[in-house]
């Protein structure tokens, strides 16, 4: 190791094709990926190599990635990737945006590795006309790094976890029965896929809920048309590929209208874990405990049909007090907070000495 303590180093960054990497190279990537995954998710089993490989090799309908690395003695000591909208895809709000990911092995941190990767990726992003860069970070090291480069926090997202063994089933059942008396004409149904008019209603609600959430409100980065197309494509692919299943509980009025839903998704190869995704109720139907009823019904469904599940994870905007309160009562505990930082590329380029 010796000279790694001297700073600065002339680290060499190479761009490489991770999607088509040899097994040997992929195993090395998996090694650095897993170390940082463990830091980010200390209470979770590692993501199996075949799942990671399949996620990287998958052909995303709207986004593409380029990969960069710094090697030392053939091992990765740092990696980075830039994600941007695929050329040819219409996306007025997103076409100038790129999300960066950077990881440095713990024993090589604070030696300029991350900065060198950031510099290379910023240079490449300038060539493809990117104007805004976003970096998301769950760990303190990533947050300190982004603050060092004067990123502006535009998104604050908490990850929460609920262990099945901690659930108070009596309370969940009482939520269900109490809420039923307030909305006796509304029925809850479970679906693995939604079709026809149900899908159309669900899609419009999904768009409305995403717009309403402050997820995008710090920067005007919500492209409705892009979101609609991407979401439809993603759903088509999910069903075709058959690895990620989902269950949507919908609340339906007598005339057939859907007024709310909650959804979960899970990878069959990780049977111990379920992701709780969007829960939303139409504005004009709020205040009657429909959100609680949907959540309670979904938990009972998980209990009755998925005996292997050990925990449920969910992400919430840290300002979404109403949903956080429901989750807290159910026993969800915050496991981490991810901050999203935004950088104007020219400001960053100046800071990095590129301009
Ligand atoms: C964030 C990360 C990539 C930084 O990599 P690195 O190789 O240590 O970065 P650098 O050495 O170039 O750091 C540049 C500057 O950022 C700041 N910084 C980085 N890590 C820091 C930390 N843990 N505490 C305080 N400041 C820190 C410092 O100002 C540092 O300069 P200095 O060492 O001269 O003071 C690395 O810590 C990491 O892999 N963390 C886990 C993954 C992650 O959070 N990635 C970011 C989001 S994708």
GROMACS .gro file of C-alpha atoms and ligand atoms in nm:
model
  403
    1UNK     CA    1   0.000   0.000   0.000
    2UNK     CA    2   0.285   0.239   0.103
    3UNK     CA    3   0.251   0.538  -0.128
    4UNK     CA    4  -0.128   0.566  -0.106
    5UNK     CA    5  -0.081   0.800   0.185
    6UNK     CA    6   0.081   1.061  -0.036
    7UNK     CA    7  -0.155   1.307  -0.189
    8UNK     CA    8  -0.228   1.416  -0.460
    9UNK     CA    9  -0.190   1.108  -0.678
   10UNK     CA   10  -0.206   1.086  -1.051
   11UNK     CA   11  -0.501   0.856  -1.059
   12UNK     CA   12  -0.591   0.733  -1.405
   13UNK     CA   13  -0.961   0.706  -1.484
   14UNK     CA   14  -1.072   0.467  -1.757
   15UNK     CA   15  -1.411   0.437  -1.918
   16UNK     CA   16  -1.521   0.076  -1.962
   17UNK     CA   17  -1.820  -0.129  -2.070
   18UNK     CA   18  -1.969  -0.278  -1.754
   19UNK     CA   19  -2.272  -0.421  -1.936
   20UNK     CA   20  -2.047  -0.652  -2.140
   21UNK     CA   21  -1.766  -0.699  -1.886
   22UNK     CA   22  -1.598  -1.040  -1.848
   23UNK     CA   23  -1.702  -1.243  -1.542
   24UNK     CA   24  -1.362  -1.175  -1.388
   25UNK     CA   25  -1.405  -0.797  -1.419
   26UNK     CA   26  -1.765  -0.814  -1.305
   27UNK     CA   27  -1.662  -1.007  -0.992
   28UNK     CA   28  -1.419  -0.726  -0.907
   29UNK     CA   29  -1.688  -0.466  -0.961
   30UNK     CA   30  -1.917  -0.671  -0.738
   31UNK     CA   31  -1.656  -0.662  -0.466
   32UNK     CA   32  -1.646  -0.278  -0.447
   33UNK     CA   33  -2.021  -0.252  -0.502
   34UNK     CA   34  -2.086  -0.491  -0.213
   35UNK     CA   35  -1.858  -0.310   0.027
   36UNK     CA   36  -2.044   0.015  -0.023
   37UNK     CA   37  -2.384  -0.159  -0.028
   38UNK     CA   38  -2.302  -0.298   0.317
   39UNK     CA   39  -2.213   0.052   0.439
   40UNK     CA   40  -2.542   0.184   0.303
   41UNK     CA   41  -2.761  -0.109   0.415
   42UNK     CA   42  -2.590  -0.254   0.727
   43UNK     CA   43  -2.897  -0.456   0.828
   44UNK     CA   44  -2.968  -0.615   0.494
   45UNK     CA   45  -2.824  -0.920   0.319
   46UNK     CA   46  -2.599  -0.835   0.025
   47UNK     CA   47  -2.757  -0.805  -0.315
   48UNK     CA   48  -2.671  -1.133  -0.494
   49UNK     CA   49  -2.429  -1.099  -0.785
   50UNK     CA   50  -2.671  -1.240  -1.046
   51UNK     CA   51  -2.936  -0.983  -0.956
   52UNK     CA   52  -2.691  -0.696  -0.979
   53UNK     CA   53  -2.565  -0.827  -1.313
   54UNK     CA   54  -2.914  -0.858  -1.452
   55UNK     CA   55  -3.001  -0.502  -1.338
   56UNK     CA   56  -2.690  -0.360  -1.504
   57UNK     CA   57  -2.731  -0.557  -1.825
   58UNK     CA   58  -3.101  -0.483  -1.855
   59UNK     CA   59  -3.196  -0.256  -2.142
   60UNK     CA   60  -3.364   0.040  -1.976
   61UNK     CA   61  -3.634   0.197  -2.193
   62UNK     CA   62  -3.534   0.559  -2.130
   63UNK     CA   63  -3.199   0.590  -1.951
   64UNK     CA   64  -2.845   0.488  -2.037
   65UNK     CA   65  -2.527   0.467  -1.831
   66UNK     CA   66  -2.156   0.512  -1.892
   67UNK     CA   67  -1.908   0.361  -1.646
   68UNK     CA   68  -1.568   0.482  -1.522
   69UNK     CA   69  -1.311   0.333  -1.287
   70UNK     CA   70  -0.974   0.376  -1.124
   71UNK     CA   71  -0.784   0.049  -1.088
   72UNK     CA   72  -0.488  -0.039  -0.874
   73UNK     CA   73  -0.318  -0.374  -0.916
   74UNK     CA   74  -0.617  -0.481  -1.129
   75UNK     CA   75  -0.869  -0.412  -0.853
   76UNK     CA   76  -1.123  -0.134  -0.852
   77UNK     CA   77  -1.047   0.132  -0.596
   78UNK     CA   78  -1.303   0.375  -0.728
   79UNK     CA   79  -1.597   0.362  -0.965
   80UNK     CA   80  -1.834   0.609  -1.116
   81UNK     CA   81  -2.121   0.620  -1.357
   82UNK     CA   82  -2.321   0.883  -1.534
   83UNK     CA   83  -2.681   0.829  -1.622
   84UNK     CA   84  -2.868   1.035  -1.878
   85UNK     CA   85  -3.169   1.014  -2.107
   86UNK     CA   86  -3.114   0.792  -2.411
   87UNK     CA   87  -3.045   0.986  -2.728
   88UNK     CA   88  -3.366   1.010  -2.930
   89UNK     CA   89  -3.601   0.998  -2.631
   90UNK     CA   90  -3.805   1.315  -2.595
   91UNK     CA   91  -3.764   1.467  -2.251
   92UNK     CA   92  -3.770   1.844  -2.241
   93UNK     CA   93  -3.696   1.872  -1.869
   94UNK     CA   94  -3.451   1.586  -1.842
   95UNK     CA   95  -3.243   1.608  -2.157
   96UNK     CA   96  -2.985   1.834  -1.991
   97UNK     CA   97  -2.974   1.635  -1.667
   98UNK     CA   98  -2.734   1.363  -1.559
   99UNK     CA   99  -2.716   1.165  -1.237
  100UNK     CA  100  -2.367   1.077  -1.117
  101UNK     CA  101  -2.270   0.790  -0.886
  102UNK     CA  102  -1.923   0.771  -0.731
  103UNK     CA  103  -1.778   0.511  -0.494
  104UNK     CA  104  -1.430   0.490  -0.346
  105UNK     CA  105  -1.306   0.191  -0.144
  106UNK     CA  106  -1.291   0.297   0.223
  107UNK     CA  107  -0.912   0.250   0.252
  108UNK     CA  108  -0.852   0.483  -0.045
  109UNK     CA  109  -1.078   0.768   0.063
  110UNK     CA  110  -0.965   1.131   0.111
  111UNK     CA  111  -0.688   1.081  -0.144
  112UNK     CA  112  -0.847   1.249  -0.440
  113UNK     CA  113  -0.994   0.935  -0.602
  114UNK     CA  114  -1.353   1.063  -0.591
  115UNK     CA  115  -1.249   1.405  -0.719
  116UNK     CA  116  -1.056   1.254  -1.009
  117UNK     CA  117  -1.357   1.046  -1.114
  118UNK     CA  118  -1.588   1.346  -1.074
  119UNK     CA  119  -1.356   1.553  -1.292
  120UNK     CA  120  -1.348   1.295  -1.570
  121UNK     CA  121  -1.725   1.246  -1.564
  122UNK     CA  122  -1.790   1.621  -1.562
  123UNK     CA  123  -1.564   1.660  -1.865
  124UNK     CA  124  -1.759   1.386  -2.045
  125UNK     CA  125  -2.094   1.536  -1.942
  126UNK     CA  126  -1.990   1.875  -2.083
  127UNK     CA  127  -1.927   1.706  -2.419
  128UNK     CA  128  -2.284   1.577  -2.433
  129UNK     CA  129  -2.436   1.912  -2.339
  130UNK     CA  130  -2.544   1.826  -1.986
  131UNK     CA  131  -2.625   2.136  -1.781
  132UNK     CA  132  -2.730   1.997  -1.442
  133UNK     CA  133  -2.577   1.715  -1.242
  134UNK     CA  134  -2.745   1.537  -0.955
  135UNK     CA  135  -2.577   1.319  -0.695
  136UNK     CA  136  -2.770   1.123  -0.431
  137UNK     CA  137  -2.603   1.022  -0.111
  138UNK     CA  138  -2.708   0.812   0.187
  139UNK     CA  139  -2.372   0.812   0.362
  140UNK     CA  140  -2.204   1.095   0.552
  141UNK     CA  141  -1.893   1.063   0.335
  142UNK     CA  142  -2.099   1.124   0.019
  143UNK     CA  143  -2.279   1.418   0.179
  144UNK     CA  144  -1.947   1.575   0.285
  145UNK     CA  145  -1.809   1.521  -0.065
  146UNK     CA  146  -2.112   1.692  -0.227
  147UNK     CA  147  -2.097   1.977   0.021
  148UNK     CA  148  -1.728   2.022  -0.052
  149UNK     CA  149  -1.826   2.083  -0.415
  150UNK     CA  150  -2.110   2.315  -0.305
  151UNK     CA  151  -2.401   2.106  -0.427
  152UNK     CA  152  -2.744   2.243  -0.344
  153UNK     CA  153  -2.973   2.004  -0.157
  154UNK     CA  154  -3.283   1.960  -0.372
  155UNK     CA  155  -3.424   1.641  -0.231
  156UNK     CA  156  -3.444   1.487   0.113
  157UNK     CA  157  -3.567   1.132   0.122
  158UNK     CA  158  -3.588   0.901   0.423
  159UNK     CA  159  -3.565   0.522   0.399
  160UNK     CA  160  -3.773   0.334   0.653
  161UNK     CA  161  -3.792  -0.027   0.751
  162UNK     CA  162  -4.053  -0.235   0.927
  163UNK     CA  163  -3.971  -0.582   1.060
  164UNK     CA  164  -4.266  -0.818   1.026
  165UNK     CA  165  -4.205  -0.958   1.375
  166UNK     CA  166  -4.256  -0.609   1.523
  167UNK     CA  167  -4.600  -0.553   1.371
  168UNK     CA  168  -4.891  -0.514   1.611
  169UNK     CA  169  -5.146  -0.719   1.414
  170UNK     CA  170  -5.429  -0.630   1.653
  171UNK     CA  171  -5.379  -0.263   1.570
  172UNK     CA  172  -5.359  -0.331   1.197
  173UNK     CA  173  -5.684  -0.528   1.208
  174UNK     CA  174  -5.856  -0.253   1.406
  175UNK     CA  175  -5.740   0.009   1.151
  176UNK     CA  176  -5.905  -0.198   0.882
  177UNK     CA  177  -6.237  -0.240   1.061
  178UNK     CA  178  -6.255   0.121   1.186
  179UNK     CA  179  -6.181   0.262   0.842
  180UNK     CA  180  -6.435   0.030   0.679
  181UNK     CA  181  -6.713   0.192   0.880
  182UNK     CA  182  -6.615   0.537   0.746
  183UNK     CA  183  -6.612   0.425   0.383
  184UNK     CA  184  -6.856   0.132   0.370
  185UNK     CA  185  -6.929   0.180  -0.001
  186UNK     CA  186  -6.567   0.153  -0.102
  187UNK     CA  187  -6.424  -0.189  -0.180
  188UNK     CA  188  -6.059  -0.288  -0.165
  189UNK     CA  189  -5.933  -0.518  -0.443
  190UNK     CA  190  -5.587  -0.666  -0.505
  191UNK     CA  191  -5.435  -0.684  -0.852
  192UNK     CA  192  -5.104  -0.811  -0.987
  193UNK     CA  193  -5.146  -0.600  -1.301
  194UNK     CA  194  -5.395  -0.332  -1.389
  195UNK     CA  195  -5.547  -0.314  -1.736
  196UNK     CA  196  -5.781  -0.102  -1.948
  197UNK     CA  197  -5.964   0.179  -1.775
  198UNK     CA  198  -5.819   0.082  -1.434
  199UNK     CA  199  -5.465   0.124  -1.566
  200UNK     CA  200  -5.549   0.462  -1.722
  201UNK     CA  201  -5.696   0.592  -1.396
  202UNK     CA  202  -5.404   0.456  -1.197
  203UNK     CA  203  -5.151   0.617  -1.433
  204UNK     CA  204  -5.313   0.962  -1.409
  205UNK     CA  205  -5.324   0.932  -1.028
  206UNK     CA  206  -4.961   0.821  -1.017
  207UNK     CA  207  -4.863   1.132  -1.218
  208UNK     CA  208  -5.071   1.357  -0.993
  209UNK     CA  209  -4.917   1.209  -0.675
  210UNK     CA  210  -4.562   1.239  -0.804
  211UNK     CA  211  -4.626   1.600  -0.897
  212UNK     CA  212  -4.777   1.669  -0.558
  213UNK     CA  213  -4.486   1.519  -0.368
  214UNK     CA  214  -4.207   1.763  -0.315
  215UNK     CA  215  -3.973   1.513  -0.479
  216UNK     CA  216  -3.932   1.749  -0.771
  217UNK     CA  217  -4.041   2.081  -0.628
  218UNK     CA  218  -3.706   2.236  -0.547
  219UNK     CA  219  -3.612   2.231  -0.914
  220UNK     CA  220  -3.876   2.235  -1.185
  221UNK     CA  221  -3.765   1.893  -1.299
  222UNK     CA  222  -4.084   1.707  -1.362
  223UNK     CA  223  -4.155   1.617  -1.720
  224UNK     CA  224  -4.508   1.485  -1.735
  225UNK     CA  225  -4.498   1.346  -2.087
  226UNK     CA  226  -4.164   1.178  -2.026
  227UNK     CA  227  -4.284   1.036  -1.695
  228UNK     CA  228  -4.599   0.896  -1.858
  229UNK     CA  229  -4.411   0.724  -2.142
  230UNK     CA  230  -4.130   0.599  -1.919
  231UNK     CA  231  -4.372   0.463  -1.663
  232UNK     CA  232  -4.576   0.277  -1.928
  233UNK     CA  233  -4.259   0.132  -2.086
  234UNK     CA  234  -4.121   0.031  -1.748
  235UNK     CA  235  -4.443  -0.148  -1.655
  236UNK     CA  236  -4.448  -0.332  -1.990
  237UNK     CA  237  -4.091  -0.445  -1.939
  238UNK     CA  238  -4.151  -0.546  -1.578
  239UNK     CA  239  -4.433  -0.777  -1.684
  240UNK     CA  240  -4.239  -0.919  -1.983
  241UNK     CA  241  -3.926  -0.992  -1.778
  242UNK     CA  242  -4.118  -1.142  -1.490
  243UNK     CA  243  -3.853  -1.091  -1.219
  244UNK     CA  244  -4.013  -0.805  -1.031
  245UNK     CA  245  -4.369  -0.866  -0.919
  246UNK     CA  246  -4.606  -0.614  -0.776
  247UNK     CA  247  -4.939  -0.609  -0.599
  248UNK     CA  248  -5.164  -0.305  -0.609
  249UNK     CA  249  -5.450  -0.267  -0.363
  250UNK     CA  250  -5.710  -0.036  -0.510
  251UNK     CA  251  -5.999   0.137  -0.337
  252UNK     CA  252  -6.298   0.133  -0.570
  253UNK     CA  253  -6.626   0.319  -0.541
  254UNK     CA  254  -6.962   0.163  -0.636
  255UNK     CA  255  -6.957   0.330  -0.981
  256UNK     CA  256  -6.619   0.167  -1.054
  257UNK     CA  257  -6.399   0.475  -1.001
  258UNK     CA  258  -6.063   0.413  -0.834
  259UNK     CA  259  -6.013   0.666  -0.554
  260UNK     CA  260  -5.689   0.542  -0.402
  261UNK     CA  261  -5.429   0.269  -0.406
  262UNK     CA  262  -5.121   0.134  -0.238
  263UNK     CA  263  -4.865  -0.086  -0.407
  264UNK     CA  264  -4.583  -0.317  -0.314
  265UNK     CA  265  -4.317  -0.473  -0.533
  266UNK     CA  266  -4.059  -0.744  -0.478
  267UNK     CA  267  -3.793  -0.941  -0.656
  268UNK     CA  268  -3.874  -1.312  -0.632
  269UNK     CA  269  -3.503  -1.382  -0.582
  270UNK     CA  270  -3.505  -1.173  -0.260
  271UNK     CA  271  -3.806  -1.333  -0.086
  272UNK     CA  272  -3.722  -1.176   0.251
  273UNK     CA  273  -3.786  -0.821   0.137
  274UNK     CA  274  -4.081  -0.623   0.007
  275UNK     CA  275  -4.075  -0.262  -0.112
  276UNK     CA  276  -4.374  -0.055  -0.015
  277UNK     CA  277  -4.421   0.183  -0.308
  278UNK     CA  278  -4.673   0.462  -0.367
  279UNK     CA  279  -4.981   0.507  -0.151
  280UNK     CA  280  -5.223   0.776  -0.262
  281UNK     CA  281  -5.581   0.883  -0.221
  282UNK     CA  282  -5.762   1.129  -0.449
  283UNK     CA  283  -5.766   1.476  -0.289
  284UNK     CA  284  -6.146   1.486  -0.265
  285UNK     CA  285  -6.158   1.151  -0.082
  286UNK     CA  286  -5.900   1.230   0.183
  287UNK     CA  287  -5.975   1.252   0.556
  288UNK     CA  288  -6.170   0.925   0.577
  289UNK     CA  289  -5.883   0.696   0.672
  290UNK     CA  290  -5.864   0.541   0.325
  291UNK     CA  291  -5.484   0.564   0.330
  292UNK     CA  292  -5.474   0.376   0.662
  293UNK     CA  293  -5.725   0.122   0.537
  294UNK     CA  294  -5.523   0.053   0.222
  295UNK     CA  295  -5.201   0.017   0.420
  296UNK     CA  296  -5.364  -0.214   0.675
  297UNK     CA  297  -5.522  -0.432   0.406
  298UNK     CA  298  -5.188  -0.459   0.227
  299UNK     CA  299  -5.003  -0.564   0.543
  300UNK     CA  300  -5.262  -0.834   0.611
  301UNK     CA  301  -5.220  -0.952   0.252
  302UNK     CA  302  -4.843  -0.976   0.298
  303UNK     CA  303  -4.890  -1.167   0.625
  304UNK     CA  304  -5.133  -1.411   0.467
  305UNK     CA  305  -4.959  -1.473   0.134
  306UNK     CA  306  -4.586  -1.411   0.182
  307UNK     CA  307  -4.454  -1.612   0.475
  308UNK     CA  308  -4.089  -1.559   0.377
  309UNK     CA  309  -4.096  -1.180   0.411
  310UNK     CA  310  -3.880  -1.058   0.701
  311UNK     CA  311  -3.901  -0.683   0.646
  312UNK     CA  312  -4.069  -0.412   0.441
  313UNK     CA  313  -3.882  -0.106   0.321
  314UNK     CA  314  -4.023   0.222   0.208
  315UNK     CA  315  -3.896   0.564   0.108
  316UNK     CA  316  -4.070   0.884   0.204
  317UNK     CA  317  -4.016   1.247   0.141
  318UNK     CA  318  -3.908   1.366   0.485
  319UNK     CA  319  -4.168   1.646   0.461
  320UNK     CA  320  -4.462   1.412   0.392
  321UNK     CA  321  -4.580   1.429   0.756
  322UNK     CA  322  -4.913   1.253   0.702
  323UNK     CA  323  -4.760   0.939   0.551
  324UNK     CA  324  -4.470   0.944   0.797
  325UNK     CA  325  -4.716   0.948   1.086
  326UNK     CA  326  -4.903   0.644   0.950
  327UNK     CA  327  -4.572   0.466   0.898
  328UNK     CA  328  -4.443   0.554   1.244
  329UNK     CA  329  -4.759   0.414   1.405
  330UNK     CA  330  -4.712   0.093   1.210
  331UNK     CA  331  -4.360   0.068   1.349
  332UNK     CA  332  -4.149   0.176   1.050
  333UNK     CA  333  -3.811   0.303   1.166
  334UNK     CA  334  -3.591   0.538   0.968
  335UNK     CA  335  -3.283   0.350   0.850
  336UNK     CA  336  -3.117   0.632   0.653
  337UNK     CA  337  -3.170   0.964   0.483
  338UNK     CA  338  -3.067   1.019   0.126
  339UNK     CA  339  -2.992   1.374   0.019
  340UNK     CA  340  -3.010   1.471  -0.346
  341UNK     CA  341  -2.762   1.742  -0.447
  342UNK     CA  342  -2.783   1.945  -0.763
  343UNK     CA  343  -2.488   2.113  -0.936
  344UNK     CA  344  -2.482   2.356  -1.227
  345UNK     CA  345  -2.225   2.194  -1.448
  346UNK     CA  346  -2.032   2.515  -1.522
  347UNK     CA  347  -2.000   2.602  -1.153
  348UNK     CA  348  -1.873   2.251  -1.088
  349UNK     CA  349  -1.636   2.265  -1.383
  350UNK     CA  350  -1.487   2.588  -1.246
  351UNK     CA  351  -1.450   2.433  -0.901
  352UNK     CA  352  -1.274   2.133  -1.057
  353UNK     CA  353  -1.040   2.355  -1.258
  354UNK     CA  354  -1.185   2.246  -1.591
  355UNK     CA  355  -1.289   2.594  -1.707
  356LIG     C1  356  -1.804   1.016  -0.147
  356LIG     C2  357  -1.677   0.940  -0.190
  356LIG     C3  358  -1.696   0.888  -0.331
  356LIG     C4  359  -1.561   1.040  -0.185
  356LIG     O1  360  -1.447   0.975  -0.236
  356LIG     P1  361  -1.297   1.018  -0.198
  356LIG     O2  362  -1.210   0.940  -0.290
  356LIG     O3  363  -1.275   1.006  -0.054
  356LIG     O4  364  -1.303   1.173  -0.239
  356LIG     P2  365  -1.186   1.283  -0.234
  356LIG     O5  366  -1.066   1.232  -0.165
  356LIG     O6  367  -1.166   1.329  -0.375
  356LIG     O7  368  -1.255   1.400  -0.147
  356LIG     C5  369  -1.269   1.532  -0.193
  356LIG     C6  370  -1.313   1.622  -0.080
  356LIG     O8  371  -1.446   1.587  -0.037
  356LIG     C7  372  -1.456   1.610   0.106
  356LIG     N1  373  -1.479   1.481   0.174
  356LIG     C8  374  -1.484   1.359   0.116
  356LIG     N2  375  -1.511   1.265   0.210
  356LIG     C9  376  -1.524   1.329   0.328
  356LIG    C10  377  -1.551   1.288   0.460
  356LIG     N3  378  -1.570   1.156   0.490
  356LIG     N4  379  -1.558   1.381   0.557
  356LIG    C11  380  -1.539   1.511   0.531
  356LIG     N5  381  -1.511   1.557   0.405
  356LIG    C12  382  -1.504   1.468   0.307
  356LIG    C13  383  -1.322   1.665   0.152
  356LIG     O9  384  -1.331   1.805   0.144
  356LIG    C14  385  -1.229   1.609   0.046
  356LIG    O10  386  -1.113   1.688   0.031
  356LIG     P3  387  -0.994   1.677   0.142
  356LIG    O11  388  -0.972   1.531   0.170
  356LIG    O12  389  -0.878   1.741   0.073
  356LIG    O13  390  -1.041   1.751   0.261
  356LIG    C15  391  -1.646   0.823  -0.092
  356LIG    O14  392  -1.642   0.871   0.041
  356LIG    C16  393  -1.747   0.710  -0.099
  356LIG    O15  394  -1.731   0.619  -0.179
  356LIG     N6  395  -1.851   0.716  -0.015
  356LIG    C17  396  -1.956   0.614  -0.021
  356LIG    C18  397  -2.040   0.623  -0.147
  356LIG    C19  398  -2.104   0.761  -0.163
  356LIG    O16  399  -2.163   0.813  -0.071
  356LIG     N7  400  -2.093   0.818  -0.284
  356LIG    C20  401  -2.146   0.948  -0.314
  356LIG    C21  402  -2.279   0.945  -0.369
  356LIG     S1  403  -2.294   0.856  -0.519
   0.00000   0.00000   0.00000
